[in-house]
Amino acid sequence: MRRATALVVAAGLLAVTLTGCSSDPNANCDTALKSGTASNLITATGAVGSKPKISFPTPIDTTTSQATTLVTGKGDKVQKGQMVEIQYTLLDGESGSTIGQSSFAKSQPTLIPVGKSGVPGIDKGLQCATVGSRVAIAIAPKDSGQDGTTSSGVAVIDVVGSFLPRANGAVRPSVSGFPTVVLAPTGQSGITIPSGGAPTKVRSETLKAGDGATVKSDSSVVLHYTMVGWENKNLVYSTWNSGAPDLVLMKTGQSNANQVLPQAMLKELVGAKVGSQLVIEMPADSSVPAGAWVVDVLGVL
């Protein structure tokens, strides 16, 4: 099992830590950054995924963020809202000094949800990049994610892996008595609770059967999920509304998005394969009301 971290950028400093229905996000790449004079000044040598030797003339100063692809990967194109695995170096564009970087260790991947990193320049720079690519980004102060920033930033990011944007497994026949699930074009789930009392025990149905890696009790997993309360039929929480999947530790339930997810729900995911989608009924416990969950299994670490 690899130990995953999530990338969080705040207050001009970079920290690596495990914290805490719309249109198709991949319809076009019009919002992705274009290359320009500033980003074309950045060079980085070394194999993709390894620590690069970065060079650029200082100061780099740009009022418009730009991105140049230094190495073009042959993998899938990255979508907005998709969780990707990266190796990165962030530098001050004025001095050239390193602000932060990943471990560059395969056993400690850094995960970032494209579009929700906290740095608009990075989000736009990665959108529509392909897995296996190395991208140099010149980040304008307005796209730094920090108020009051006056200097430009530089990021060199290797996109070394990606996780599914939505469950893509084979559709299974529905089972009578479970909540009804409908899907938007993006994969976002809508849940209709059936009539009758709240569930008194946990049970689940596989809506889509994936064929990827298997979830284990000690896995770190990338999930999209929606939870609706049984009694009031109201939405309790949906990662789809937040714009990014969640990274969850199965053993503890620790979650980037929700502090701790209920173990009773997570146990239903053990044995599921990446690409699967499950609907899970669960009685109330100390942390959540009785309700129905729809969970997409997008990746296993």
PDB file of C-alpha atoms in Angstrom:
ATOM      1  CA  MET A   1       0.000   0.000   0.000  1.00  0.00           C
ATOM      2  CA  ARG A   2       1.301   3.442  -0.912  1.00  0.00           C
ATOM      3  CA  ARG A   3       0.913   6.327   1.473  1.00  0.00           C
ATOM      4  CA  ALA A   4      -0.900   9.158  -0.268  1.00  0.00           C
ATOM      5  CA  THR A   5      -0.783  12.846   0.467  1.00  0.00           C
ATOM      6  CA  ALA A   6      -2.947  15.681  -0.756  1.00  0.00           C
ATOM      7  CA  LEU A   7      -1.520  18.957  -2.010  1.00  0.00           C
ATOM      8  CA  VAL A   8      -2.686  22.074  -0.185  1.00  0.00           C
ATOM      9  CA  VAL A   9      -1.403  25.567  -1.007  1.00  0.00           C
ATOM     10  CA  ALA A  10      -2.139  28.458   1.342  1.00  0.00           C
ATOM     11  CA  ALA A  11      -0.651  31.762   2.512  1.00  0.00           C
ATOM     12  CA  GLY A  12       2.011  31.639  -0.175  1.00  0.00           C
ATOM     13  CA  LEU A  13       3.563  28.484   1.261  1.00  0.00           C
ATOM     14  CA  LEU A  14       3.076  24.935   0.138  1.00  0.00           C
ATOM     15  CA  ALA A  15       2.269  22.149   2.576  1.00  0.00           C
ATOM     16  CA  VAL A  16       1.831  18.457   1.862  1.00  0.00           C
ATOM     17  CA  THR A  17      -0.663  16.933   4.253  1.00  0.00           C
ATOM     18  CA  LEU A  18      -3.537  14.529   4.592  1.00  0.00           C
ATOM     19  CA  THR A  19      -6.267  16.966   5.694  1.00  0.00           C
ATOM     20  CA  GLY A  20      -9.237  17.190   5.382  1.00  0.00           C
ATOM     21  CA  CYS A  21     -25.411  18.031 -11.585  1.00  0.00           C
ATOM     22  CA  SER A  22     -23.317  20.106 -13.924  1.00  0.00           C
ATOM     23  CA  SER A  23     -22.140  20.180 -17.518  1.00  0.00           C
ATOM     24  CA  ASP A  24     -19.405  17.872 -18.786  1.00  0.00           C
ATOM     25  CA  PRO A  25     -16.090  19.251 -17.430  1.00  0.00           C
ATOM     26  CA  ASN A  26     -14.183  17.782 -20.380  1.00  0.00           C
ATOM     27  CA  ALA A  27     -16.405  19.229 -23.090  1.00  0.00           C
ATOM     28  CA  ASN A  28     -13.548  21.465 -24.234  1.00  0.00           C
ATOM     29  CA  CYS A  29     -10.205  22.805 -23.112  1.00  0.00           C
ATOM     30  CA  ASP A  30     -10.938  26.501 -23.666  1.00  0.00           C
ATOM     31  CA  THR A  31     -10.092  27.364 -20.043  1.00  0.00           C
ATOM     32  CA  ALA A  32      -6.705  25.618 -20.131  1.00  0.00           C
ATOM     33  CA  LEU A  33      -3.636  27.864 -20.185  1.00  0.00           C
ATOM     34  CA  LYS A  34      -1.734  28.576 -23.371  1.00  0.00           C
ATOM     35  CA  SER A  35       2.041  28.772 -23.678  1.00  0.00           C
ATOM     36  CA  GLY A  36       3.668  32.200 -23.718  1.00  0.00           C
ATOM     37  CA  THR A  37       6.895  34.121 -23.406  1.00  0.00           C
ATOM     38  CA  ALA A  38       7.216  33.552 -19.656  1.00  0.00           C
ATOM     39  CA  SER A  39       6.448  29.815 -19.566  1.00  0.00           C
ATOM     40  CA  ASN A  40       8.686  29.200 -22.587  1.00  0.00           C
ATOM     41  CA  LEU A  41      11.648  30.486 -20.546  1.00  0.00           C
ATOM     42  CA  ILE A  42      11.349  27.583 -18.087  1.00  0.00           C
ATOM     43  CA  THR A  43      13.405  24.438 -18.705  1.00  0.00           C
ATOM     44  CA  ALA A  44      13.506  21.218 -16.691  1.00  0.00           C
ATOM     45  CA  THR A  45      15.768  18.263 -17.378  1.00  0.00           C
ATOM     46  CA  GLY A  46      15.553  14.710 -16.072  1.00  0.00           C
ATOM     47  CA  ALA A  47      13.058  11.885 -16.472  1.00  0.00           C
ATOM     48  CA  VAL A  48       9.374  12.543 -15.842  1.00  0.00           C
ATOM     49  CA  GLY A  49       8.576  11.514 -12.272  1.00  0.00           C
ATOM     50  CA  SER A  50      12.096  12.195 -11.010  1.00  0.00           C
ATOM     51  CA  LYS A  51      13.383  15.394  -9.424  1.00  0.00           C
ATOM     52  CA  PRO A  52      14.134  17.778 -12.300  1.00  0.00           C
ATOM     53  CA  LYS A  53      16.883  20.333 -12.724  1.00  0.00           C
ATOM     54  CA  ILE A  54      14.962  23.557 -13.330  1.00  0.00           C
ATOM     55  CA  SER A  55      16.300  26.710 -14.908  1.00  0.00           C
ATOM     56  CA  PHE A  56      14.825  30.069 -15.871  1.00  0.00           C
ATOM     57  CA  PRO A  57      16.056  33.667 -15.956  1.00  0.00           C
ATOM     58  CA  THR A  58      14.999  35.730 -12.959  1.00  0.00           C
ATOM     59  CA  PRO A  59      12.846  37.537 -12.402  1.00  0.00           C
ATOM     60  CA  ILE A  60       9.974  35.962 -14.292  1.00  0.00           C
ATOM     61  CA  ASP A  61       7.138  38.445 -14.300  1.00  0.00           C
ATOM     62  CA  THR A  62       3.817  37.825 -16.002  1.00  0.00           C
ATOM     63  CA  THR A  63       0.353  39.302 -15.648  1.00  0.00           C
ATOM     64  CA  THR A  64      -1.220  36.325 -17.423  1.00  0.00           C
ATOM     65  CA  SER A  65      -0.607  32.741 -16.345  1.00  0.00           C
ATOM     66  CA  GLN A  66       0.926  30.540 -19.031  1.00  0.00           C
ATOM     67  CA  ALA A  67       1.756  26.842 -19.402  1.00  0.00           C
ATOM     68  CA  THR A  68       4.243  25.101 -21.670  1.00  0.00           C
ATOM     69  CA  THR A  69       4.303  21.330 -22.067  1.00  0.00           C
ATOM     70  CA  LEU A  70       7.946  20.282 -21.781  1.00  0.00           C
ATOM     71  CA  VAL A  71       7.219  16.568 -22.233  1.00  0.00           C
ATOM     72  CA  THR A  72       3.993  15.287 -23.784  1.00  0.00           C
ATOM     73  CA  GLY A  73       2.668  12.122 -22.189  1.00  0.00           C
ATOM     74  CA  LYS A  74       0.802   9.383 -24.008  1.00  0.00           C
ATOM     75  CA  GLY A  75      -1.805   8.789 -21.297  1.00  0.00           C
ATOM     76  CA  ASP A  76      -5.352   9.999 -20.808  1.00  0.00           C
ATOM     77  CA  LYS A  77      -6.250  13.671 -20.866  1.00  0.00           C
ATOM     78  CA  VAL A  78      -6.835  15.187 -17.425  1.00  0.00           C
ATOM     79  CA  GLN A  79     -10.320  16.528 -16.678  1.00  0.00           C
ATOM     80  CA  LYS A  80     -11.365  19.296 -14.334  1.00  0.00           C
ATOM     81  CA  GLY A  81     -12.425  17.705 -11.038  1.00  0.00           C
ATOM     82  CA  GLN A  82     -10.333  14.578 -11.613  1.00  0.00           C
ATOM     83  CA  MET A  83      -7.856  13.334  -9.008  1.00  0.00           C
ATOM     84  CA  VAL A  84      -4.339  13.035 -10.403  1.00  0.00           C
ATOM     85  CA  GLU A  85      -1.000  11.868  -9.051  1.00  0.00           C
ATOM     86  CA  ILE A  86       1.814  14.363  -9.509  1.00  0.00           C
ATOM     87  CA  GLN A  87       5.395  15.185  -8.686  1.00  0.00           C
ATOM     88  CA  TYR A  88       5.995  18.909  -8.425  1.00  0.00           C
ATOM     89  CA  THR A  89       8.372  21.744  -7.689  1.00  0.00           C
ATOM     90  CA  LEU A  90       7.157  25.262  -6.851  1.00  0.00           C
ATOM     91  CA  LEU A  91       9.524  28.210  -7.124  1.00  0.00           C
ATOM     92  CA  ASP A  92       9.516  31.940  -6.525  1.00  0.00           C
ATOM     93  CA  GLY A  93       9.583  33.629  -9.922  1.00  0.00           C
ATOM     94  CA  GLU A  94      11.469  36.640  -8.604  1.00  0.00           C
ATOM     95  CA  SER A  95      14.359  34.906  -6.826  1.00  0.00           C
ATOM     96  CA  GLY A  96      14.247  31.435  -8.371  1.00  0.00           C
ATOM     97  CA  SER A  97      14.271  29.827  -4.920  1.00  0.00           C
ATOM     98  CA  THR A  98      12.282  26.657  -4.262  1.00  0.00           C
ATOM     99  CA  ILE A  99       9.114  27.172  -2.211  1.00  0.00           C
ATOM    100  CA  GLY A 100       8.081  23.533  -1.990  1.00  0.00           C
ATOM    101  CA  GLN A 101       8.323  20.189  -3.699  1.00  0.00           C
ATOM    102  CA  SER A 102       7.028  16.641  -3.545  1.00  0.00           C
ATOM    103  CA  SER A 103       9.004  13.697  -2.260  1.00  0.00           C
ATOM    104  CA  PHE A 104       9.596  12.278  -5.758  1.00  0.00           C
ATOM    105  CA  ALA A 105       9.140   8.854  -4.142  1.00  0.00           C
ATOM    106  CA  LYS A 106       6.766   6.398  -5.828  1.00  0.00           C
ATOM    107  CA  SER A 107       5.778   5.082  -2.398  1.00  0.00           C
ATOM    108  CA  GLN A 108       4.489   8.533  -1.371  1.00  0.00           C
ATOM    109  CA  PRO A 109       2.377   9.897  -4.204  1.00  0.00           C
ATOM    110  CA  THR A 110       0.997  13.414  -4.052  1.00  0.00           C
ATOM    111  CA  LEU A 111      -2.635  13.691  -5.127  1.00  0.00           C
ATOM    112  CA  ILE A 112      -4.335  16.823  -6.364  1.00  0.00           C
ATOM    113  CA  PRO A 113      -7.917  17.374  -7.574  1.00  0.00           C
ATOM    114  CA  VAL A 114      -7.633  19.400 -10.771  1.00  0.00           C
ATOM    115  CA  GLY A 115      -9.642  22.580 -10.340  1.00  0.00           C
ATOM    116  CA  LYS A 116      -9.556  22.455  -6.527  1.00  0.00           C
ATOM    117  CA  SER A 117      -5.864  22.778  -5.663  1.00  0.00           C
ATOM    118  CA  GLY A 118      -6.274  26.275  -4.223  1.00  0.00           C
ATOM    119  CA  VAL A 119      -4.006  27.765  -6.907  1.00  0.00           C
ATOM    120  CA  PRO A 120      -5.942  28.762 -10.048  1.00  0.00           C
ATOM    121  CA  GLY A 121      -2.744  28.932 -12.083  1.00  0.00           C
ATOM    122  CA  ILE A 122      -1.983  25.281 -11.356  1.00  0.00           C
ATOM    123  CA  ASP A 123      -5.579  24.192 -11.947  1.00  0.00           C
ATOM    124  CA  LYS A 124      -5.711  25.865 -15.358  1.00  0.00           C
ATOM    125  CA  GLY A 125      -2.203  24.713 -16.228  1.00  0.00           C
ATOM    126  CA  LEU A 126      -2.991  21.040 -15.639  1.00  0.00           C
ATOM    127  CA  GLN A 127      -6.400  20.972 -17.263  1.00  0.00           C
ATOM    128  CA  CYS A 128      -6.269  18.880 -20.445  1.00  0.00           C
ATOM    129  CA  ALA A 129      -2.654  17.786 -19.873  1.00  0.00           C
ATOM    130  CA  THR A 130      -2.055  14.102 -20.583  1.00  0.00           C
ATOM    131  CA  VAL A 131      -0.751  11.559 -18.086  1.00  0.00           C
ATOM    132  CA  GLY A 132       3.006  11.239 -18.500  1.00  0.00           C
ATOM    133  CA  SER A 133       3.444  14.932 -19.262  1.00  0.00           C
ATOM    134  CA  ARG A 134       5.735  17.490 -17.652  1.00  0.00           C
ATOM    135  CA  VAL A 135       4.240  20.975 -17.595  1.00  0.00           C
ATOM    136  CA  ALA A 136       5.979  24.273 -16.814  1.00  0.00           C
ATOM    137  CA  ILE A 137       3.609  26.940 -15.487  1.00  0.00           C
ATOM    138  CA  ALA A 138       4.309  30.644 -15.049  1.00  0.00           C
ATOM    139  CA  ILE A 139       1.753  31.733 -12.446  1.00  0.00           C
ATOM    140  CA  ALA A 140       0.533  35.328 -12.475  1.00  0.00           C
ATOM    141  CA  PRO A 141       0.027  36.932  -9.033  1.00  0.00           C
ATOM    142  CA  LYS A 142      -3.754  37.023  -9.568  1.00  0.00           C
ATOM    143  CA  ASP A 143      -3.738  33.229 -10.042  1.00  0.00           C
ATOM    144  CA  SER A 144      -1.610  32.421  -6.986  1.00  0.00           C
ATOM    145  CA  GLY A 145      -4.565  31.750  -4.707  1.00  0.00           C
ATOM    146  CA  GLN A 146      -3.301  34.337  -2.224  1.00  0.00           C
ATOM    147  CA  ASP A 147      -4.508  37.906  -1.812  1.00  0.00           C
ATOM    148  CA  GLY A 148      -1.805  40.531  -1.940  1.00  0.00           C
ATOM    149  CA  THR A 149       0.732  38.505  -3.917  1.00  0.00           C
ATOM    150  CA  THR A 150       2.825  40.754  -6.148  1.00  0.00           C
ATOM    151  CA  SER A 151       5.427  38.365  -7.593  1.00  0.00           C
ATOM    152  CA  SER A 152       4.895  35.630 -10.160  1.00  0.00           C
ATOM    153  CA  GLY A 153       5.408  31.961  -9.375  1.00  0.00           C
ATOM    154  CA  VAL A 154       6.808  29.020 -11.294  1.00  0.00           C
ATOM    155  CA  ALA A 155       5.611  25.422 -11.121  1.00  0.00           C
ATOM    156  CA  VAL A 156       7.053  22.374 -12.849  1.00  0.00           C
ATOM    157  CA  ILE A 157       4.590  19.509 -12.536  1.00  0.00           C
ATOM    158  CA  ASP A 158       4.837  15.912 -13.731  1.00  0.00           C
ATOM    159  CA  VAL A 159       1.455  14.219 -14.198  1.00  0.00           C
ATOM    160  CA  VAL A 160       2.445  10.647 -13.382  1.00  0.00           C
ATOM    161  CA  GLY A 161      -0.973   9.081 -12.880  1.00  0.00           C
ATOM    162  CA  SER A 162      -4.700   9.676 -12.805  1.00  0.00           C
ATOM    163  CA  PHE A 163      -7.800   8.155 -11.259  1.00  0.00           C
ATOM    164  CA  LEU A 164     -11.166   7.577 -12.872  1.00  0.00           C
ATOM    165  CA  PRO A 165     -13.418  10.653 -13.045  1.00  0.00           C
ATOM    166  CA  ARG A 166     -16.484   8.429 -12.515  1.00  0.00           C
ATOM    167  CA  ALA A 167     -17.365   4.736 -12.137  1.00  0.00           C
ATOM    168  CA  ASN A 168     -17.055   3.012 -15.511  1.00  0.00           C
ATOM    169  CA  GLY A 169     -17.863  -0.605 -14.678  1.00  0.00           C
ATOM    170  CA  ALA A 170     -20.394  -2.882 -16.346  1.00  0.00           C
ATOM    171  CA  VAL A 171     -23.981  -2.010 -15.411  1.00  0.00           C
ATOM    172  CA  ARG A 172     -25.611  -4.660 -13.218  1.00  0.00           C
ATOM    173  CA  PRO A 173     -29.337  -5.502 -13.059  1.00  0.00           C
ATOM    174  CA  SER A 174     -31.098  -3.523 -10.340  1.00  0.00           C
ATOM    175  CA  VAL A 175     -32.424  -5.215  -7.212  1.00  0.00           C
ATOM    176  CA  SER A 176     -35.954  -4.464  -6.009  1.00  0.00           C
ATOM    177  CA  GLY A 177     -36.290  -2.584  -2.736  1.00  0.00           C
ATOM    178  CA  PHE A 178     -33.123  -0.509  -2.940  1.00  0.00           C
ATOM    179  CA  PRO A 179     -33.100   3.264  -3.513  1.00  0.00           C
ATOM    180  CA  THR A 180     -33.369   4.282  -7.168  1.00  0.00           C
ATOM    181  CA  VAL A 181     -30.266   5.902  -8.650  1.00  0.00           C
ATOM    182  CA  VAL A 182     -30.089   8.128 -11.733  1.00  0.00           C
ATOM    183  CA  LEU A 183     -26.890   9.575 -13.188  1.00  0.00           C
ATOM    184  CA  ALA A 184     -26.106  12.924 -14.787  1.00  0.00           C
ATOM    185  CA  PRO A 185     -23.788  13.004 -17.841  1.00  0.00           C
ATOM    186  CA  THR A 186     -20.918  13.841 -15.481  1.00  0.00           C
ATOM    187  CA  GLY A 187     -21.552  10.698 -13.440  1.00  0.00           C
ATOM    188  CA  GLN A 188     -23.108  12.579 -10.515  1.00  0.00           C
ATOM    189  CA  SER A 189     -25.737  10.451  -8.808  1.00  0.00           C
ATOM    190  CA  GLY A 190     -29.273  11.344  -7.793  1.00  0.00           C
ATOM    191  CA  ILE A 191     -31.010   9.142  -5.216  1.00  0.00           C
ATOM    192  CA  THR A 192     -34.717   8.467  -4.678  1.00  0.00           C
ATOM    193  CA  ILE A 193     -35.503   6.913  -1.291  1.00  0.00           C
ATOM    194  CA  PRO A 194     -38.225   4.220  -1.403  1.00  0.00           C
ATOM    195  CA  SER A 195     -41.266   4.313   0.839  1.00  0.00           C
ATOM    196  CA  GLY A 196     -41.077   2.521   4.156  1.00  0.00           C
ATOM    197  CA  GLY A 197     -39.130   2.849   7.351  1.00  0.00           C
ATOM    198  CA  ALA A 198     -35.438   3.565   7.700  1.00  0.00           C
ATOM    199  CA  PRO A 199     -33.059   0.610   7.337  1.00  0.00           C
ATOM    200  CA  THR A 200     -32.245  -1.356  10.468  1.00  0.00           C
ATOM    201  CA  LYS A 201     -29.137  -3.000   9.041  1.00  0.00           C
ATOM    202  CA  VAL A 202     -26.474  -2.202   6.470  1.00  0.00           C
ATOM    203  CA  ARG A 203     -26.879  -3.713   3.032  1.00  0.00           C
ATOM    204  CA  SER A 204     -25.539  -2.868  -0.409  1.00  0.00           C
ATOM    205  CA  GLU A 205     -26.103  -3.471  -4.102  1.00  0.00           C
ATOM    206  CA  THR A 206     -23.507  -3.232  -6.872  1.00  0.00           C
ATOM    207  CA  LEU A 207     -24.815  -0.955  -9.622  1.00  0.00           C
ATOM    208  CA  LYS A 208     -21.664  -1.116 -11.752  1.00  0.00           C
ATOM    209  CA  ALA A 209     -19.030  -3.849 -11.535  1.00  0.00           C
ATOM    210  CA  GLY A 210     -15.512  -2.586 -12.171  1.00  0.00           C
ATOM    211  CA  ASP A 211     -12.506  -4.665 -13.131  1.00  0.00           C
ATOM    212  CA  GLY A 212      -9.684  -2.643 -11.586  1.00  0.00           C
ATOM    213  CA  ALA A 213      -7.723  -3.046  -8.363  1.00  0.00           C
ATOM    214  CA  THR A 214      -9.568  -4.465  -5.347  1.00  0.00           C
ATOM    215  CA  VAL A 215     -10.392  -2.395  -2.263  1.00  0.00           C
ATOM    216  CA  LYS A 216      -8.894  -3.886   0.898  1.00  0.00           C
ATOM    217  CA  SER A 217      -9.584  -3.071   4.537  1.00  0.00           C
ATOM    218  CA  ASP A 218      -6.305  -1.146   4.801  1.00  0.00           C
ATOM    219  CA  SER A 219      -6.406   0.577   1.403  1.00  0.00           C
ATOM    220  CA  SER A 220      -6.362   4.288   0.713  1.00  0.00           C
ATOM    221  CA  VAL A 221      -9.157   4.887  -1.781  1.00  0.00           C
ATOM    222  CA  VAL A 222     -10.311   7.671  -4.074  1.00  0.00           C
ATOM    223  CA  LEU A 223     -14.106   7.938  -3.955  1.00  0.00           C
ATOM    224  CA  HIS A 224     -16.971  10.009  -5.248  1.00  0.00           C
ATOM    225  CA  TYR A 225     -20.096   9.651  -3.112  1.00  0.00           C
ATOM    226  CA  THR A 226     -23.524  11.094  -2.418  1.00  0.00           C
ATOM    227  CA  MET A 227     -25.491  10.561   0.798  1.00  0.00           C
ATOM    228  CA  VAL A 228     -29.232  11.281   1.205  1.00  0.00           C
ATOM    229  CA  GLY A 229     -31.097  11.103   4.517  1.00  0.00           C
ATOM    230  CA  TRP A 230     -33.804   8.433   4.701  1.00  0.00           C
ATOM    231  CA  GLU A 231     -36.395  10.251   6.783  1.00  0.00           C
ATOM    232  CA  ASN A 232     -36.344  13.736   5.232  1.00  0.00           C
ATOM    233  CA  LYS A 233     -35.039  12.715   1.780  1.00  0.00           C
ATOM    234  CA  ASN A 234     -32.601  15.646   1.885  1.00  0.00           C
ATOM    235  CA  LEU A 235     -29.061  15.656   0.570  1.00  0.00           C
ATOM    236  CA  VAL A 236     -26.598  15.244   3.430  1.00  0.00           C
ATOM    237  CA  TYR A 237     -23.373  15.511   1.440  1.00  0.00           C
ATOM    238  CA  SER A 238     -22.019  14.972  -2.059  1.00  0.00           C
ATOM    239  CA  THR A 239     -18.413  15.128  -3.214  1.00  0.00           C
ATOM    240  CA  TRP A 240     -19.782  15.966  -6.653  1.00  0.00           C
ATOM    241  CA  ASN A 241     -21.014  19.302  -5.324  1.00  0.00           C
ATOM    242  CA  SER A 242     -17.566  20.064  -3.909  1.00  0.00           C
ATOM    243  CA  GLY A 243     -16.011  19.575  -7.340  1.00  0.00           C
ATOM    244  CA  ALA A 244     -13.493  16.903  -6.348  1.00  0.00           C
ATOM    245  CA  PRO A 245     -13.355  13.255  -5.229  1.00  0.00           C
ATOM    246  CA  ASP A 246     -12.387  12.325  -1.687  1.00  0.00           C
ATOM    247  CA  LEU A 247      -9.280  10.500  -0.464  1.00  0.00           C
ATOM    248  CA  VAL A 248     -10.218   8.088   2.337  1.00  0.00           C
ATOM    249  CA  LEU A 249      -8.247   5.745   4.590  1.00  0.00           C
ATOM    250  CA  MET A 250     -10.317   2.578   4.858  1.00  0.00           C
ATOM    251  CA  LYS A 251      -8.846   1.462   8.182  1.00  0.00           C
ATOM    252  CA  THR A 252      -9.738   4.645  10.079  1.00  0.00           C
ATOM    253  CA  GLY A 253     -12.319   6.320   7.859  1.00  0.00           C
ATOM    254  CA  GLN A 254     -10.185   9.466   7.795  1.00  0.00           C
ATOM    255  CA  SER A 255     -11.331  11.606   4.894  1.00  0.00           C
ATOM    256  CA  ASN A 256     -10.039  14.729   3.177  1.00  0.00           C
ATOM    257  CA  ALA A 257     -13.567  16.073   2.784  1.00  0.00           C
ATOM    258  CA  ASN A 258     -15.511  14.836   5.817  1.00  0.00           C
ATOM    259  CA  GLN A 259     -13.129  14.198   8.706  1.00  0.00           C
ATOM    260  CA  VAL A 260     -14.253  10.592   9.322  1.00  0.00           C
ATOM    261  CA  LEU A 261     -16.612   8.417   7.275  1.00  0.00           C
ATOM    262  CA  PRO A 262     -18.659   5.680   8.996  1.00  0.00           C
ATOM    263  CA  GLN A 263     -16.968   2.291   9.128  1.00  0.00           C
ATOM    264  CA  ALA A 264     -20.283   0.525   8.535  1.00  0.00           C
ATOM    265  CA  MET A 265     -20.479   2.125   5.096  1.00  0.00           C
ATOM    266  CA  LEU A 266     -16.802   1.617   4.248  1.00  0.00           C
ATOM    267  CA  LYS A 267     -16.922  -2.100   5.083  1.00  0.00           C
ATOM    268  CA  GLU A 268     -19.363  -2.550   2.194  1.00  0.00           C
ATOM    269  CA  LEU A 269     -16.615  -1.377  -0.174  1.00  0.00           C
ATOM    270  CA  VAL A 270     -14.115  -4.073   0.824  1.00  0.00           C
ATOM    271  CA  GLY A 271     -13.747  -6.446  -2.116  1.00  0.00           C
ATOM    272  CA  ALA A 272     -15.137  -3.967  -4.639  1.00  0.00           C
ATOM    273  CA  LYS A 273     -12.985  -3.248  -7.682  1.00  0.00           C
ATOM    274  CA  VAL A 274     -12.007   0.128  -9.120  1.00  0.00           C
ATOM    275  CA  GLY A 275     -14.688   1.230 -11.575  1.00  0.00           C
ATOM    276  CA  SER A 276     -17.493  -0.101  -9.375  1.00  0.00           C
ATOM    277  CA  GLN A 277     -20.488   1.835  -8.113  1.00  0.00           C
ATOM    278  CA  LEU A 278     -22.483   0.716  -5.076  1.00  0.00           C
ATOM    279  CA  VAL A 279     -25.667   1.877  -3.397  1.00  0.00           C
ATOM    280  CA  ILE A 280     -25.542   1.331   0.361  1.00  0.00           C
ATOM    281  CA  GLU A 281     -28.364   1.519   2.903  1.00  0.00           C
ATOM    282  CA  MET A 282     -27.302   2.309   6.443  1.00  0.00           C
ATOM    283  CA  PRO A 283     -29.078   2.879   9.776  1.00  0.00           C
ATOM    284  CA  ALA A 284     -28.301   5.991  11.775  1.00  0.00           C
ATOM    285  CA  ASP A 285     -25.128   6.022  13.831  1.00  0.00           C
ATOM    286  CA  SER A 286     -23.434   8.617  16.002  1.00  0.00           C
ATOM    287  CA  SER A 287     -22.094  10.575  13.020  1.00  0.00           C
ATOM    288  CA  VAL A 288     -24.761  10.390  10.297  1.00  0.00           C
ATOM    289  CA  PRO A 289     -28.521   9.880  10.027  1.00  0.00           C
ATOM    290  CA  ALA A 290     -30.076   6.814   8.441  1.00  0.00           C
ATOM    291  CA  GLY A 291     -29.697   7.108   4.720  1.00  0.00           C
ATOM    292  CA  ALA A 292     -28.549   5.876   1.358  1.00  0.00           C
ATOM    293  CA  TRP A 293     -25.089   6.276  -0.132  1.00  0.00           C
ATOM    294  CA  VAL A 294     -24.033   5.950  -3.751  1.00  0.00           C
ATOM    295  CA  VAL A 295     -20.274   5.416  -3.959  1.00  0.00           C
ATOM    296  CA  ASP A 296     -18.021   5.392  -7.022  1.00  0.00           C
ATOM    297  CA  VAL A 297     -14.707   3.576  -6.470  1.00  0.00           C
ATOM    298  CA  LEU A 298     -12.230   5.588  -8.556  1.00  0.00           C
ATOM    299  CA  GLY A 299      -8.848   4.397  -7.369  1.00  0.00           C
ATOM    300  CA  VAL A 300      -6.879   2.352  -4.857  1.00  0.00           C
ATOM    301  CA  LEU A 301      -3.474   3.247  -3.440  1.00  0.00           C
TER     302      LEU A 301
END
